[in-house]
Phi, psi and omega in degrees: 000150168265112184237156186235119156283150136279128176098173205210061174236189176285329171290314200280356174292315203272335171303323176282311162299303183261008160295340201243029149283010193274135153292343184305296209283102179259356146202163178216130199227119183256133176248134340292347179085180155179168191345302170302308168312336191252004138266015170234003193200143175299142149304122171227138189263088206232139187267106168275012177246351161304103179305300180311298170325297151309327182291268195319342188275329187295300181319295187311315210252003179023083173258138206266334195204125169267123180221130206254105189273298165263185190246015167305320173229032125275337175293338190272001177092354176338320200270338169290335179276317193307322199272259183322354144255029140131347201293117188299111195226137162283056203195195173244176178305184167262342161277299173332306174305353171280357168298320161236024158308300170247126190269340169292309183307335196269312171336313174296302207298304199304310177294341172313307187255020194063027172274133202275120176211141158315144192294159190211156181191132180263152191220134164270029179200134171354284194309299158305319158308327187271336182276336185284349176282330201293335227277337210277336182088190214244145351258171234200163183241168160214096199267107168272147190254072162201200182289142174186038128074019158071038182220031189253008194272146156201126174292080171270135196250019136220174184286315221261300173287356167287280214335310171291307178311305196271007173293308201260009172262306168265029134271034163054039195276347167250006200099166203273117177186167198269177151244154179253144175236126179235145165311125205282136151246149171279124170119242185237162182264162125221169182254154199208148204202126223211107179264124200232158200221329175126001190216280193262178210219127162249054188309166211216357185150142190239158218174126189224137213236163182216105211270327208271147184276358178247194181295134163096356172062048162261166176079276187215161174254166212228174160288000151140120182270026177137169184204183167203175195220126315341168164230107189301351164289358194269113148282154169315330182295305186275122051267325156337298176299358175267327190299285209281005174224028169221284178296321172297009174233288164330310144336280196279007154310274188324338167284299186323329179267006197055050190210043187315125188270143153230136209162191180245136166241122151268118179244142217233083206250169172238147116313064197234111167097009173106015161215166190234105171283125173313129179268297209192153157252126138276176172222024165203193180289123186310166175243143319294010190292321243256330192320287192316292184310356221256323206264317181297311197252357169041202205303241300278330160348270162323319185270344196281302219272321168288332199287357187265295155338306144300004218023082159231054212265295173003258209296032184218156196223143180262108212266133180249168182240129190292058171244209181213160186225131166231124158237160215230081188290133170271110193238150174302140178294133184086355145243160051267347156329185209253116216231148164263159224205146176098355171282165171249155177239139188247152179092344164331306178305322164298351212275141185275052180311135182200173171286004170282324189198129161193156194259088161289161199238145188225340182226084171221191192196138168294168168171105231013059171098356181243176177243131188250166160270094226253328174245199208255301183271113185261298200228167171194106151299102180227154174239178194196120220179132197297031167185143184293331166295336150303315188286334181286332174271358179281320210269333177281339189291305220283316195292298208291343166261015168294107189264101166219101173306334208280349180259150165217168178231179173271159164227027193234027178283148178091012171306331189293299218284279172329000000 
């Protein structure tokens, strides 16, 4: 098969690697791609937010099955122009994609269909917003409601910081949107990662991610400074218990509506006393979550995301492996703030990559024969091991042989779990 990711990150690195341990896969072309991706795959210098584009590069390059990597351009409908000239696409609608497009719209679905999430009320205006924060207190969530790159989020823990938050969402700091204001829950968070066909439901993996940019979950939430795979609190019990009163009623809403998902669902969960409630929906694969899942599950990658693709998830079984996954993000110094771009990073070419351990790459670039750092989030060190302290330890060995002053990581990912 000919196959084109979209995007050019530390997920589509990892989507790429192990799509193309596939025998299915016989050429593979990743857009726009970067510096890593492009040892394992061609690169195309392609506007993925283009419908016209994307369609015609597909068409040119007679490609069989498109899989759609961040969600800028499902929210732009790619996967609807892709679909209707004929194309097999990995991804969801551009309606469907309002599950994380919009956080009021996932907010609807849930009371439509009894999915348990914390209460919530949405405001197109300051002013309301701030009183509604003064009236409910502290501490309080404040959400803008659309796309912002995982970073549109704020825990606020007074009244006086919801306040700055929603000040700086309608000072267009994401762009023009509204806000959600939702009731703070309490207790752990994990990810749950979930293949929908538009009918059946596969889950595919768990998964805990570390949103804060320092040691110790201090500081700003980042788009995730590492994750690891299992996330031992998703017990067999709660995930059931997630399947049948959060994703499988979500589903079959969203069919109800004429808006049927096909896709990947990242469900975004809170945890407390043995049950779980919805934080958020994606509608792909997490950054850096998809890394761990990406190393757990090798080539069988390919066949889940067609048999997902084709409605054939009935018939498809995930074959699993009794391991662990840890990765490790390498971010430019000074994010999620303001980072300098353009430093080289040295020691790559040593690093021993196997299916136990590789360094996907999310923000770099070649450049006269060296790897430059191109983003906020560069690189994610990652292991794989039969006890998550093996995998931790593969995945911190790759980051020590990394020579880049200009990066720092966290050094405690996977502490709850370790």
């Amino acid at each position: 098969m000919n196959i084109l990711i979209l995007g050019g990150g530390g997920r589509e690195h990892a989507l790429a690697w192990a799509i193309r341990q596939n025998p299915k896969c016989d050429r593979l072309i990743v857009a726009p791609g970067n510096a890593g991706i492009a040892n394992v795959a061609e690169c195309a210098d392609l506007n993925i937010l283009s419908r016209a584009e994307v369609l015609e590069f597909a068409q040119e390059n007679a490609v069989d099955f498109v899989v759609i990597g961040p969600e800028a351009p499902l929210a732009a409908g790619v996967s609807d122009a892709l679909r209707d000239a004929g194309f097999l696409v990995f991804g969801p609608s551009q309606a469907a994609a309002q599950l994380e497009a919009s956080k009021a719209f996932t907010k609807e679905i849930c009371d439509a269909c009894g999915a348990p999430t914390a209460a919530w009320a949405r405001f197109t205006d300051a002013a309301s917003a701030r009183d509604y924060v003064t009236a409910q207190g502290a501490p309080i969530v404040v959400k803008a409601d659309g796309l912002a790159a995982g970073k549109g989020v704020t825990v606020a823990e007074t009244v006086d910081q919801a306040h700055q938050a929603i000040d700086a969402i309608f000072d267009g700091e994401f762009g023009e949107m509204s806000v959600v204001i939702e009731e703070f829950m309490a207790g752990e968070e994990a990810s749950f990662f979930i293949l929908c066909d538009g009918t059946d439901c596969l889950p595919i993996g768990t998964a805990q991610d570390h949103k804060r940019v320092g040691d110790g979950d201090t500081g700003p939430n980042t788009g995730g400074m590492g994750a690891y795979s299992p996330a031992p609190i998703l017990t067999e019990a709660l995930q059931q218990q997630v399947m049948a009163q959060i994703v499988r009623p979500t589903v079959a809403e969203m069919a109800a509506r004429g808006m049927p998902f096909q896709g990947v669902l990242y469900a975004g969960l809170m945890i407390r006393d043995g049950r779980a409630r919805l934080v958020e929906y994606n509608v792909r694969f997490g950054d850096p979550e998809c890394q761990v899942l990406m190393m757990r599950l090798g080539a069988q990658v390919l066949d889940l995301l067609l048999a997902c693709a084709e409605g054939r998830l009935a018939e498809t079984a995930v074959n699993w492996a009794d391991d662990h996954a840890l990765t490790v993000v390498m971010a430019a110094n000074g994010y999620p703030g303001q980072y300098e771009k353009g430093c080289i990073i040295k020691g790559l070419d040593n690093l021993c990559e196997s299916s136990f351990q590789m360094t996907f790459h999310a923000g770099t670039a070649s450049q006269d024969g060296a790897i430059i750092a191109t983003g906020g989030r560069v690189l994610a060190c990652t292991g794989r091991g039969a006890t998550l302290a093996e995998a931790h330890q593969r995945a911190y060995a790759q980051v020590d042989a990394i020579d880049w002053p200009g990066g720092f990581c966290r050094r405690d990912i996977g502490w709850r779990a370790l």
